Short mmCIF file of C-alpha atoms and ligand atoms in Angstrom, two decimals:
data_model
loop_
_atom_site.label_atom_id
_atom_site.label_comp_id
_atom_site.label_asym_id
_atom_site.label_seq_id
_atom_site.Cartn_x
_atom_site.Cartn_y
_atom_site.Cartn_z
CA UNK A 1174 -15.70 44.65 2.87
CA UNK A 1175 -15.25 44.13 -0.89
CA UNK A 1176 -13.40 47.07 -2.07
CA UNK A 1177 -10.04 49.05 -1.80
CA UNK A 1178 -10.41 52.61 -2.56
CA UNK A 1179 -7.42 54.43 -4.30
CA UNK A 1180 -7.00 58.34 -4.14
CA UNK A 1181 -4.91 59.43 -6.89
CA UNK A 1182 -4.12 63.07 -6.50
CA UNK A 1183 -2.22 64.25 -9.72
CA UNK A 1184 -0.90 67.49 -10.97
CA UNK A 1185 -3.94 68.29 -13.19
CA UNK A 1186 -6.78 66.14 -11.73
CA UNK A 1187 -7.92 64.26 -8.56
CA UNK A 1188 -9.09 60.83 -9.04
CA UNK A 1189 -10.77 58.10 -7.35
CA UNK A 1190 -10.94 54.48 -8.21
CA UNK A 1191 -12.36 51.51 -6.64
CA UNK A 1192 -10.95 48.18 -7.10
CA UNK A 1193 -12.48 44.66 -6.47
CA UNK A 1194 -10.72 41.57 -5.10
CA UNK A 1195 -9.58 40.72 -8.57
CA UNK A 1196 -7.77 44.05 -8.64
CA UNK A 1197 -10.18 45.19 -11.35
CA UNK A 1198 -11.34 48.98 -11.41
CA UNK A 1199 -15.14 48.96 -10.72
CA UNK A 1200 -15.83 52.65 -10.66
CA UNK A 1201 -13.58 55.79 -11.51
CA UNK A 1202 -14.34 59.33 -10.95
CA UNK A 1203 -12.09 62.24 -12.00
CA UNK A 1204 -12.17 66.06 -11.55
CA UNK A 1205 -9.68 68.54 -12.83
CA UNK A 1206 -8.74 71.64 -10.80
CA UNK A 1207 -7.20 74.93 -11.48
CA UNK A 1208 -3.41 75.65 -12.41
CA UNK A 1209 -2.56 79.00 -11.14
CA UNK A 1210 0.37 80.97 -12.86
CA UNK A 1211 1.06 83.96 -10.98
CA UNK A 1212 4.37 84.69 -12.89
CA UNK A 1213 6.19 83.08 -15.55
CA UNK A 1214 7.87 79.94 -14.22
CA UNK A 1215 5.64 80.06 -11.02
CA UNK A 1216 2.81 77.24 -10.64
CA UNK A 1217 0.52 77.05 -7.80
CA UNK A 1218 -2.50 75.12 -6.66
CA UNK A 1219 -5.31 76.11 -4.13
CA UNK A 1220 -5.01 73.23 -1.52
CA UNK A 1221 -8.54 73.67 -0.54
CA UNK A 1222 -9.73 73.09 -4.01
CA UNK A 1223 -7.67 70.03 -4.35
CA UNK A 1224 -9.27 68.69 -1.13
CA UNK A 1225 -12.74 69.60 -2.23
CA UNK A 1226 -12.25 68.00 -5.59
CA UNK A 1227 -10.86 64.82 -3.91
CA UNK A 1228 -13.93 64.68 -1.76
CA UNK A 1229 -16.18 65.12 -4.59
CA UNK A 1230 -14.81 62.23 -6.69
CA UNK A 1231 -14.66 59.91 -3.64
CA UNK A 1232 -18.36 60.61 -3.06
CA UNK A 1233 -19.00 60.04 -6.88
CA UNK A 1234 -17.06 56.83 -7.08
CA UNK A 1235 -18.97 55.37 -4.02
CA UNK A 1236 -22.28 56.46 -5.08
CA UNK A 1237 -21.77 54.85 -8.50
CA UNK A 1238 -21.51 51.53 -6.67
CA UNK A 1239 -24.08 52.47 -3.90
CA UNK A 1240 -21.38 51.82 -1.32
CA UNK A 1241 -21.07 52.94 2.41
CA UNK A 1242 -17.84 53.28 4.27
CA UNK A 1243 -18.34 49.82 5.74
CA UNK A 1244 -17.92 48.40 2.15
CA UNK A 1245 -14.37 49.74 1.94
CA UNK A 1246 -11.58 47.70 3.34
CA UNK A 1247 -8.85 50.13 3.03
CA UNK A 1248 -7.72 53.39 1.44
CA UNK A 1249 -4.44 53.89 -0.52
CA UNK A 1250 -3.23 57.39 -1.30
CA UNK A 1251 -0.95 58.31 -4.20
CA UNK A 1252 -0.13 61.82 -5.06
CA UNK A 1253 1.93 64.43 -7.10
CA UNK A 1254 5.21 64.59 -5.43
CA UNK A 1255 7.11 67.41 -3.84
CA UNK A 1256 4.24 69.93 -4.04
CA UNK A 1257 4.23 72.15 -0.82
CA UNK A 1258 1.36 73.05 1.46
CA UNK A 1259 1.64 75.06 4.83
CA UNK A 1260 -1.46 75.44 6.92
CA UNK A 1261 -2.47 76.50 10.53
CA UNK A 1262 -2.58 73.58 12.73
CA UNK A 1263 -5.65 75.30 14.87
CA UNK A 1264 -7.93 76.14 11.86
CA UNK A 1265 -6.61 73.62 9.14
CA UNK A 1266 -6.48 76.63 6.67
CA UNK A 1267 -3.54 76.86 4.21
CA UNK A 1268 -1.65 79.97 4.67
CA UNK A 1269 -0.94 80.35 0.95
CA UNK A 1270 -1.57 78.40 -2.29
CA UNK A 1271 0.37 75.13 -2.51
CA UNK A 1272 3.64 75.55 -4.62
CA UNK A 1273 3.73 72.97 -7.31
CA UNK A 1274 6.79 70.74 -7.96
CA UNK A 1275 7.12 72.25 -11.48
CA UNK A 1276 7.54 75.86 -9.93
CA UNK A 1277 11.02 77.39 -10.70
CA UNK A 1278 10.84 80.33 -8.24
CA UNK A 1279 13.59 79.07 -6.16
CA UNK A 1280 16.10 78.14 -8.81
CA UNK A 1281 18.40 81.06 -7.79
CA UNK A 1282 18.33 79.84 -4.25
CA UNK A 1283 19.37 76.48 -5.43
CA UNK A 1284 22.13 77.84 -7.74
CA UNK A 1285 23.61 79.80 -4.77
CA UNK A 1286 23.53 76.58 -2.65
CA UNK A 1287 25.13 74.61 -5.24
CA UNK A 1288 27.80 77.31 -5.97
CA UNK A 1289 28.59 77.15 -2.26
CA UNK A 1290 29.27 73.41 -2.49
CA UNK A 1291 26.45 71.89 -0.68
CA UNK A 1292 25.27 69.38 -3.33
CA UNK A 1293 27.49 66.43 -2.54
CA UNK A 1294 26.32 66.59 1.01
CA UNK A 1295 22.65 66.84 -0.15
CA UNK A 1296 23.09 63.93 -2.53
CA UNK A 1297 24.89 61.89 0.14
CA UNK A 1298 22.10 62.27 2.72
CA UNK A 1299 19.02 62.47 0.50
CA UNK A 1300 19.88 60.91 -3.05
CA UNK A 1301 18.56 63.97 -4.73
CA UNK A 1302 20.22 67.00 -6.47
CA UNK A 1303 19.92 70.50 -5.58
CA UNK A 1304 17.07 71.43 -7.84
CA UNK A 1305 13.82 73.81 -7.31
CA UNK A 1306 11.88 70.65 -8.19
CA UNK A 1307 12.18 69.43 -4.59
CA UNK A 1308 10.23 70.73 -1.49
CA UNK A 1309 12.90 72.32 1.00
CA UNK A 1310 13.36 75.63 -0.84
CA UNK A 1311 9.67 76.19 -1.63
CA UNK A 1312 8.99 75.78 2.04
CA UNK A 1313 11.66 78.29 2.86
CA UNK A 1314 10.15 80.55 0.48
CA UNK A 1315 6.75 80.30 2.08
CA UNK A 1316 8.26 81.10 5.50
CA UNK A 1317 10.14 84.13 4.24
CA UNK A 1318 7.31 85.47 2.00
CA UNK A 1319 4.02 84.86 3.85
CA UNK A 1320 3.43 87.53 6.36
CA UNK A 1321 4.16 86.11 9.95
CA UNK A 1322 4.74 82.71 8.64
CA UNK A 1323 8.16 82.36 10.24
CA UNK A 1324 7.07 83.65 13.58
CA UNK A 1325 4.14 81.32 13.48
CA UNK A 1326 6.27 78.36 12.48
CA UNK A 1327 8.57 79.06 15.34
CA UNK A 1328 5.65 78.98 17.96
CA UNK A 1329 4.79 75.59 16.29
CA UNK A 1330 1.49 76.89 14.98
CA UNK A 1331 1.93 75.83 11.38
CA UNK A 1332 2.15 72.34 9.86
CA UNK A 1333 3.93 71.42 6.48
CA UNK A 1334 2.96 68.72 4.16
CA UNK A 1335 3.44 67.23 0.76
CA UNK A 1336 -0.21 66.60 -0.68
CA UNK A 1337 -0.53 63.16 1.02
CA UNK A 1338 0.04 64.84 4.26
CA UNK A 1339 -2.59 67.42 3.41
CA UNK A 1340 -5.18 64.88 2.39
CA UNK A 1341 -4.66 62.68 5.38
CA UNK A 1342 -5.01 65.75 7.77
CA UNK A 1343 -8.24 66.53 6.13
CA UNK A 1344 -9.51 62.92 5.97
CA UNK A 1345 -8.88 62.57 9.84
CA UNK A 1346 -10.02 66.21 10.72
CA UNK A 1347 -6.79 67.05 11.94
CA UNK A 1348 -6.18 63.87 13.91
CA UNK A 1349 -3.05 62.70 11.94
CA UNK A 1350 -0.14 64.70 10.64
CA UNK A 1351 1.84 62.10 8.67
CA UNK A 1352 3.62 61.36 5.52
CA UNK A 1353 5.45 58.25 4.28
CA UNK A 1354 8.95 57.59 3.47
CA UNK A 1355 8.60 57.83 -0.34
CA UNK A 1356 7.07 61.22 -0.16
CA UNK A 1357 9.48 62.32 2.63
CA UNK A 1358 12.58 61.22 0.32
CA UNK A 1359 11.50 63.90 -2.05
CA UNK A 1360 11.67 67.01 0.24
CA UNK A 1361 15.61 67.32 0.47
CA UNK A 1362 15.19 67.09 4.23
CA UNK A 1363 15.03 63.45 4.82
CA UNK A 1364 17.98 61.23 5.17
CA UNK A 1365 17.12 58.21 3.15
CA UNK A 1366 19.72 55.83 5.04
CA UNK A 1367 18.92 56.88 8.48
CA UNK A 1368 15.24 57.03 7.88
CA UNK A 1369 14.66 60.44 9.73
CA UNK A 1370 14.52 64.15 9.10
CA UNK A 1371 18.01 65.54 8.94
CA UNK A 1372 18.85 68.24 11.60
CA UNK A 1373 21.81 69.51 9.35
CA UNK A 1374 19.58 69.92 6.31
CA UNK A 1375 16.70 71.64 8.35
CA UNK A 1376 19.34 74.07 9.61
CA UNK A 1377 20.73 74.67 5.98
CA UNK A 1378 17.29 75.34 4.53
CA UNK A 1379 16.29 77.28 7.81
CA UNK A 1380 13.28 75.07 8.37
CA UNK A 1381 11.72 74.71 11.96
CA UNK A 1382 11.23 71.04 12.70
CA UNK A 1383 7.95 71.68 14.47
CA UNK A 1384 6.46 72.04 10.95
CA UNK A 1385 7.15 68.45 9.91
CA UNK A 1386 4.89 65.54 9.84
CA UNK A 1387 5.79 62.12 11.20
CA UNK A 1388 7.07 59.70 8.61
CA UNK A 1389 5.33 56.20 8.39
CA UNK A 1390 5.82 53.17 6.32
CA UNK A 1391 3.99 53.19 3.07
CA UNK A 1392 1.71 50.20 3.93
CA UNK A 1393 0.04 50.23 7.39
CA UNK A 1394 -3.25 51.19 9.03
CA UNK A 1395 -2.54 54.82 10.16
CA UNK A 1396 -5.92 55.53 11.39
CA UNK A 1397 -9.65 55.68 10.35
CA UNK A 1398 -11.26 58.51 8.22
CA UNK A 1399 -13.26 60.88 10.34
CA UNK A 1400 -14.81 63.18 7.78
CA UNK A 1401 -18.56 63.61 7.70
CA UNK A 1402 -18.79 64.20 3.85
CA UNK A 1403 -17.12 60.97 2.97
CA UNK A 1404 -17.94 58.62 5.79
CA UNK A 1405 -16.24 57.85 9.03
CA UNK A 1406 -14.13 54.69 9.94
CA UNK A 1407 -12.42 53.75 6.58
CA UNK A 1408 -9.03 52.52 7.38
CA UNK A 1409 -6.28 54.76 5.83
CA UNK A 1410 -3.84 52.09 4.95
CA UNK A 1411 -1.26 53.12 2.40
CA UNK A 1412 0.72 56.33 0.99
CA UNK A 1413 3.17 56.40 -1.82
CA UNK A 1414 4.40 59.27 -4.29
CA UNK A 1415 3.03 58.73 -7.75
CA UNK A 1416 6.11 57.41 -9.41
CA UNK A 1417 6.80 55.02 -6.71
CA UNK A 1418 3.28 53.79 -6.63
CA UNK A 1419 3.36 53.09 -10.47
CA UNK A 1420 6.60 51.04 -9.77
CA UNK A 1421 4.53 48.96 -7.19
CA UNK A 1422 1.39 48.94 -9.34
CA UNK A 1423 3.56 47.30 -12.21
CA UNK A 1424 4.60 44.82 -9.52
CA UNK A 1425 8.26 45.58 -9.93
CA UNK A 1426 8.70 44.30 -6.38
CA UNK A 1427 12.12 42.59 -6.98
CA UNK A 1428 15.55 44.24 -7.38
CA UNK A 1429 16.42 44.99 -11.07
CA UNK A 1430 12.89 45.40 -12.18
CA UNK A 1431 12.14 48.52 -13.97
CA UNK A 1432 9.14 50.53 -15.22
CA UNK A 1433 8.63 53.55 -17.44
CA UNK A 1434 5.71 55.79 -17.24
CA UNK A 1435 5.13 57.70 -20.42
CA UNK A 1436 2.82 60.52 -19.77
CA UNK A 1437 3.23 64.41 -20.24
CA UNK A 1438 7.07 63.64 -19.28
CA UNK A 1439 8.67 60.12 -19.12
CA UNK A 1440 9.73 58.63 -15.87
CA UNK A 1441 11.83 55.68 -15.53
CA UNK A 1442 12.45 54.06 -12.33
CA UNK A 1443 14.36 50.80 -11.43
CA UNK A 1444 13.93 48.84 -8.12
CA UNK A 1445 17.52 48.43 -6.50
CA UNK A 1446 16.32 46.41 -3.45
CA UNK A 1447 17.69 47.04 -0.06
CA UNK A 1448 20.61 49.00 -1.70
CA UNK A 1449 20.68 52.74 -2.19
CA UNK A 1450 22.62 53.11 -5.35
CA UNK A 1451 24.36 56.50 -5.73
CA UNK A 1452 24.34 57.79 -9.21
CA UNK A 1453 27.59 58.90 -10.81
CA UNK A 1454 25.47 60.33 -13.81
CA UNK A 1455 22.97 62.67 -12.21
CA UNK A 1456 20.10 60.31 -11.69
CA UNK A 1457 18.19 60.38 -8.38
CA UNK A 1458 18.29 57.71 -5.51
CA UNK A 1459 15.04 57.73 -3.71
CA UNK A 1460 12.94 55.46 -1.46
CA UNK A 1461 10.61 53.27 -3.41
CA UNK A 1462 8.53 52.18 -0.51
CA UNK A 1463 8.87 50.65 3.09
CA UNK A 1464 6.67 47.68 4.07
CA UNK A 1465 7.21 46.70 7.49
CA UNK A 1466 10.85 47.25 8.57
CA UNK A 1467 11.99 46.52 4.90
CA UNK A 1468 12.98 49.61 2.80
CA UNK A 1469 13.16 49.17 -0.96
CA UNK A 1470 15.21 51.79 -2.73
CA UNK A 1471 15.01 52.95 -6.49
CA UNK A 1472 16.91 54.89 -8.98
CA UNK A 1473 14.90 57.47 -11.04
CA UNK A 1474 15.46 59.40 -14.16
CA UNK A 1475 12.85 61.96 -15.49
CA UNK A 1476 12.45 63.44 -19.06
CA UNK A 1477 10.35 66.69 -18.97
CA UNK A 1478 8.94 66.43 -22.41
CA UNK A 1479 7.48 63.05 -23.45
CA UNK A 1480 3.67 62.95 -24.56
CA UNK A 1481 3.96 66.68 -24.32
CA UNK A 1482 5.59 66.77 -27.79
CA UNK A 1483 2.71 65.04 -29.25
CA UNK A 1484 0.44 67.66 -27.52
CA UNK A 1485 2.51 70.44 -29.13
CA UNK A 1486 2.37 68.91 -32.76
CA UNK A 1487 -1.51 68.74 -32.04
CA UNK A 1488 -2.12 72.12 -30.42
CA UNK A 1489 0.86 74.14 -31.54
CA UNK A 1490 1.34 72.96 -35.28
CA UNK A 1491 -2.02 71.53 -35.73
CA UNK A 1492 -0.48 68.49 -37.40
CA UNK A 1493 -3.34 66.09 -36.14
CA UNK A 1494 -6.50 66.42 -34.22
CA UNK A 1495 -5.92 63.65 -31.56
CA UNK A 1496 -2.76 62.43 -29.97
CA UNK A 1497 -3.72 58.81 -31.07
CA UNK A 1498 -3.88 60.03 -34.77
CA UNK A 1499 0.05 60.37 -34.40
CA UNK A 1500 0.65 56.76 -34.97
CA UNK A 1501 -1.34 56.26 -38.12
CA UNK A 1502 0.41 59.37 -39.54
CA UNK A 1503 3.92 58.48 -38.50
CA UNK A 1504 3.37 54.71 -39.78
CA UNK A 1505 2.45 56.29 -43.30
CA UNK A 1506 6.11 56.81 -43.87
CA UNK A 1507 8.75 54.00 -43.81
CA UNK A 1508 11.25 55.72 -41.47
CA UNK A 1509 12.00 59.34 -40.20
CA UNK A 1510 13.64 60.17 -43.65
CA UNK A 1511 16.52 61.56 -41.75
CA UNK A 1512 14.55 63.88 -39.45
CA UNK A 1513 15.55 64.17 -35.74
CA UNK A 1514 13.35 66.20 -33.29
CA UNK A 1515 14.99 67.17 -29.90
CA UNK A 1516 11.97 68.09 -27.78
CA UNK A 1517 13.85 70.16 -25.32
CA UNK A 1518 10.87 72.54 -25.14
CA UNK A 1519 11.49 73.35 -21.35
CA UNK A 1520 15.15 72.26 -21.41
CA UNK A 1521 16.43 68.99 -20.91
CA UNK A 1522 16.05 66.87 -17.74
CA UNK A 1523 17.98 63.75 -16.79
CA UNK A 1524 20.77 62.99 -17.76
CA UNK A 1525 21.70 66.32 -19.22
CA UNK A 1526 19.99 68.87 -16.78
CA UNK A 1527 20.46 71.56 -19.38
CA UNK A 1528 17.84 74.33 -18.76
CA UNK A 1529 19.39 76.33 -21.54
CA UNK A 1530 18.65 73.63 -24.27
CA UNK A 1531 15.70 74.28 -26.43
CA UNK A 1532 13.53 72.26 -29.02
CA UNK A 1533 15.05 71.71 -32.39
CA UNK A 1534 14.25 69.75 -35.53
CA UNK A 1535 17.39 68.66 -37.59
CA UNK A 1536 17.63 66.86 -41.09
CA UNK A 1537 14.71 68.64 -42.80
CA UNK A 1538 14.84 68.35 -46.56
CA UNK A 1539 12.45 69.24 -49.40
CA UNK A 1540 11.02 65.69 -49.23
CA UNK A 1541 10.26 66.05 -45.37
CA UNK A 1542 6.37 65.70 -44.71
CA UNK A 1543 4.42 66.23 -41.40
CA UNK A 1544 4.44 62.48 -41.30
CA UNK A 1545 8.12 62.52 -40.95
CA UNK A 1546 7.62 65.19 -38.16
CA UNK A 1547 5.21 63.02 -36.33
CA UNK A 1548 7.40 60.07 -36.66
CA UNK A 1549 10.45 62.18 -35.33
CA UNK A 1550 8.45 63.28 -32.40
CA UNK A 1551 7.38 59.68 -31.51
CA UNK A 1552 10.90 58.58 -31.83
CA UNK A 1553 12.21 61.34 -29.70
CA UNK A 1554 10.36 60.05 -26.77
CA UNK A 1555 12.01 56.67 -26.99
CA UNK A 1556 15.52 58.24 -27.60
CA UNK A 1557 15.16 60.09 -24.49
CA UNK A 1558 14.11 57.15 -22.46
CA UNK A 1559 16.93 54.99 -24.14
CA UNK A 1560 19.46 57.61 -22.77
CA UNK A 1561 18.04 57.01 -19.29
CA UNK A 1562 18.18 53.43 -19.73
CA UNK A 1563 21.95 53.64 -20.69
CA UNK A 1564 22.64 55.84 -17.86
CA UNK A 1565 20.98 53.53 -15.49
CA UNK A 1566 22.84 50.64 -16.71
CA UNK A 1567 26.15 52.61 -15.93
CA UNK A 1568 25.09 53.18 -12.40
CA UNK A 1569 23.59 49.78 -11.71
CA UNK A 1570 26.55 47.95 -13.35
CA UNK A 1571 24.14 45.60 -15.26
CA UNK A 1572 21.92 45.99 -18.29
CA UNK A 1573 18.10 46.46 -17.90
CA UNK A 1574 16.51 43.62 -19.91
CA UNK A 1575 13.08 43.97 -19.20
CA UNK A 1576 10.77 47.11 -19.02
CA UNK A 1577 7.24 47.53 -17.91
CA UNK A 1578 5.37 50.35 -19.34
CA UNK A 1579 2.36 52.61 -18.62
CA UNK A 1580 0.99 56.03 -19.31
CA UNK A 1581 -0.80 57.55 -22.27
CA UNK A 1582 1.98 57.34 -24.88
CA UNK A 1583 2.34 53.57 -23.97
CA UNK A 1584 -0.80 53.05 -26.10
CA UNK A 1585 1.27 53.95 -29.25
CA UNK A 1586 2.53 50.59 -30.79
CA UNK A 1587 5.06 52.54 -33.08
CA UNK A 1588 6.69 54.24 -30.34
CA UNK A 1589 6.89 51.17 -28.02
CA UNK A 1590 8.26 48.96 -30.84
CA UNK A 1591 10.92 51.55 -31.62
CA UNK A 1592 11.84 51.70 -27.90
CA UNK A 1593 12.32 47.93 -27.92
CA UNK A 1594 14.26 48.17 -31.17
CA UNK A 1595 16.76 50.97 -30.26
CA UNK A 1596 17.15 49.89 -26.56
CA UNK A 1597 17.42 46.15 -27.42
CA UNK A 1598 15.09 45.44 -24.40
CA UNK A 1599 11.82 43.45 -23.97
CA UNK A 1600 8.85 45.53 -23.24
CA UNK A 1601 5.89 44.29 -21.18
CA UNK A 1602 2.68 46.20 -21.64
CA UNK A 1603 -0.27 45.55 -19.07
CA UNK A 1604 -3.88 45.52 -19.87
CA UNK A 1605 -4.42 48.42 -17.41
CA UNK A 1606 -2.14 51.19 -18.10
CA UNK A 1607 -3.39 53.14 -14.93
CA UNK A 1608 -0.74 51.68 -12.66
CA UNK A 1609 -0.22 54.63 -10.25
CA UNK A 1610 -3.67 54.13 -8.57
CA UNK A 1611 -3.30 50.54 -8.64
CA UNK A 1612 0.06 50.65 -6.78
CA UNK A 1613 -1.75 52.53 -3.93
CA UNK A 1614 -4.48 50.10 -3.79
CA UNK A 1615 -2.01 47.19 -3.62
CA UNK A 1616 -0.15 48.82 -0.84
CA UNK A 1617 -3.38 49.42 1.26
CA UNK A 1618 -4.67 45.89 0.37
CA UNK A 1619 -1.67 44.26 1.80
CA UNK A 1620 -1.81 46.40 5.03
CA UNK A 1621 -5.43 45.30 5.63
CA UNK A 1622 -5.07 41.68 4.62
CA UNK A 1623 -7.26 42.12 1.46
CA UNK A 1624 -4.42 40.67 -0.63
CA UNK A 1625 -1.22 38.85 0.18
CA UNK A 1626 2.05 39.88 -1.43
CA UNK A 1627 2.32 36.44 -2.97
CA UNK A 1628 -1.01 36.73 -4.52
CA UNK A 1629 -0.40 40.16 -6.10
CA UNK A 1630 2.36 38.54 -8.47
CA UNK A 1631 -0.51 36.45 -9.88
CA UNK A 1632 -2.71 39.57 -10.55
CA UNK A 1633 -0.10 40.90 -12.86
CA UNK A 1634 -1.72 40.98 -16.21
CA UNK A 1635 0.66 41.60 -19.05
CA UNK A 1636 -1.10 42.03 -22.32
CA UNK A 1637 1.60 42.35 -24.95
CA UNK A 1638 5.29 41.96 -25.35
CA UNK A 1639 7.63 43.85 -27.63
CA UNK A 1640 11.03 42.65 -28.56
CA UNK A 1641 13.73 44.24 -30.47
CA UNK A 1642 14.10 43.43 -34.33
CA UNK A 1643 16.11 46.07 -35.87
CA UNK A 1644 19.74 45.27 -37.16
CA UNK A 1645 22.41 46.60 -34.83
CA UNK A 1646 24.02 48.68 -37.76
CA UNK A 1647 20.80 50.71 -38.27
CA UNK A 1648 20.20 51.43 -34.37
CA UNK A 1649 23.60 52.57 -34.19
CA UNK A 1650 23.12 55.00 -37.21
CA UNK A 1651 19.72 56.19 -35.49
CA UNK A 1652 21.59 56.73 -32.22
CA UNK A 1653 24.54 58.33 -33.80
CA UNK A 1654 22.40 61.01 -35.35
CA UNK A 1655 20.23 61.32 -32.32
CA UNK A 1656 23.28 62.24 -30.25
CA UNK A 1657 24.52 64.67 -32.81
CA UNK A 1658 21.22 66.39 -32.67
CA UNK A 1659 20.96 66.60 -28.85
CA UNK A 1660 24.48 68.09 -28.90
CA UNK A 1661 23.51 70.83 -31.19
CA UNK A 1662 20.19 71.68 -29.25
CA UNK A 1663 22.21 72.06 -25.92
CA UNK A 1664 23.01 75.21 -24.34
CA UNK A 1665 20.93 77.39 -26.73
CA UNK A 1666 19.12 79.87 -24.86
CA UNK A 1667 21.13 82.68 -22.96
P1 ADP B 457 -0.27 62.65 -17.49
O1 ADP B 457 -0.63 61.59 -16.34
O2 ADP B 457 1.05 63.10 -17.51
O3 ADP B 457 -1.46 63.61 -17.67
P2 ADP B 457 -1.14 60.57 -19.32
O4 ADP B 457 -0.56 59.26 -18.93
O5 ADP B 457 -2.67 60.75 -19.22
O6 ADP B 457 -0.30 61.84 -18.93
O7 ADP B 457 -0.81 60.64 -20.93
C1 ADP B 457 -1.21 61.86 -21.55
C2 ADP B 457 -0.06 62.25 -22.73
O8 ADP B 457 -0.05 61.03 -23.63
C3 ADP B 457 -0.44 63.30 -23.57
O9 ADP B 457 0.72 64.22 -23.48
C4 ADP B 457 -0.68 62.93 -24.90
O10 ADP B 457 -0.21 63.75 -25.84
C5 ADP B 457 -0.02 61.47 -24.92
N1 ADP B 457 -0.74 60.52 -25.70
C6 ADP B 457 -2.08 59.95 -25.43
N2 ADP B 457 -2.55 59.08 -26.25
C7 ADP B 457 -1.33 58.93 -27.07
C8 ADP B 457 -1.18 58.13 -28.29
N3 ADP B 457 -2.02 57.08 -28.78
N4 ADP B 457 -0.06 58.23 -28.95
C9 ADP B 457 0.88 59.20 -28.52
N5 ADP B 457 0.73 59.86 -27.54
C10 ADP B 457 -0.42 59.96 -26.84
#
C-alpha cells in the first residue's frame, strides 16, 4: 500500500490528490460544481452533485496511476466548513440543497439572539461569535422551512452533517454517521472544552439531538469504504476542516506556530496548543485537531476579500488579464504613490466585523495610474492580514515572529515581501502551496502508520524565506494612512 488518498472538498470544487511516501502529490483530479443563488445573499450547493463530483475525481486520480483500493493505505478528508446538509436516514437523500457557509439568510436570527444577550454564553462554550457564517441557524432554518422536516427530525428520521459527514455517510453507504472535532467546533452546538454536543445550545437553537453525528478525533481509522463505484475496503482515517487541515499541512504542530492561507479570502490561524485562548478582540477560538486524547486549539481570524480584490481588478476593471500579471504591473511603480485601497467589497471581517463597510480607494491624484491601483490592491491584502497579526498578538500576549503561508496569492512575491516588511515578521513559503489536502493526508497517514509524527517534520519543505527590510518610519507612515483609510470606509452602506 503505497499511497494516501486526500479528498479536498472545497467551496467551488472537489479535488482528489494521491500522495506517495515522500508526501509528493503523484496524481491530482479536480472538478467544479454549481453554485446556486436562489436570492441575493443566499448560497446553496446540491449535496448529491458534490458527492458525484467527488466520486468522479477519486476514480480519475486512481485511474491515472492505475491503482486499486488495495493500493491505498488510508483516506484523509478535508472540507469546506460550516456548510449544512440534512438527509433522510432511510434513503440517504438530502431533503434540501446544502446551505453554504457564505449564506446570509439567517443574519436576522443571529442579530435577534445577539440582542437578547446570548453571545457571551456562545463564545464561552463554542469559542465562536453569533454569526450566520456558522451551522446552527442554518439547520434551524431547514427544520422550519422544509415541509415536514421538523416532524421527521423529531421522529429520528433525519441526519445532519457538515460536508465531511455527508461524504463519509456516502463512502460507507450509510454505515457511519460521524464528524470530527474540528468540524463540530464550527457548528455553534459543540462545547469545545467538554468535547460534547451542548444540550443548552441545542435547546437554544431548537435542534433535536437525534440529528447529530457522533464526534470522533481527527486522525483514527473510522471504518472502511463500502462504495462499489470507488472500491471497498479503503480505511477512512482522517477528517479536518479546511483551515485546520492547512495548519496541519504546514506542520504548525507546536504552540505559537502560525499560518496564513491567502486565497479568495485570507485566513490566519495560530496553534495555541492545549490551551483554549479566549479572544478579547473578536477572533475565533476553535479546535485545530484531536490526535488520540490530545486536543490542540487554535485562534483564527478571517478576512473576506483577499485574492478576490485581484479578481475584481481583473474582471471588474479589466486592469490585467491574469491575476499573476498584477505583480509585474505593481512592480512597475516604486511605491503606492499615496494610494490606499480598502477592499471592503462585502463588508469587513475580523477584527472589524462591519457588514456596512464598503470598498474605497483613497489618495488618488492626477499622477495615479492603474499600476498604483494594482499595488494598492496587493498591499491591501497584506494590511488586512497585518491587522489580524496585531490582534492575535494582543490575544496571545506574545508576538508572532514567523508565519508560514500558502494559497494562490502567496505566489506573489511583491505581496509577500510587503507583508514581511509591514508586519516585521519572517515568512516561510513552502514549495507546495496546496497545504489543505496535504494536512488531511498527513492526519490519515499518522492514523494508519504510513508516517510517524516525528518523520513529518522532516518532510517540511520550505522553499523561500522573506524578512522585513523597510525602515520603521516608513512602515509607521504606511500603517497610519491605512488605518485612516479603513476608518473612512467603515459604516458606509445604510
Ligand atoms: P481559493 O482556494 O479560495 O479558491 P486559491 O488559493 O486557489 O483560492 O487562490 C485564488 C486567488 O488567488 C484568486 O483570488 C486570485 O485572484 C489570486 N491569485 C492567484 N495567483 C495570483 C498572483 N500571482 N498574484 C496575486 N493574486 C493571485
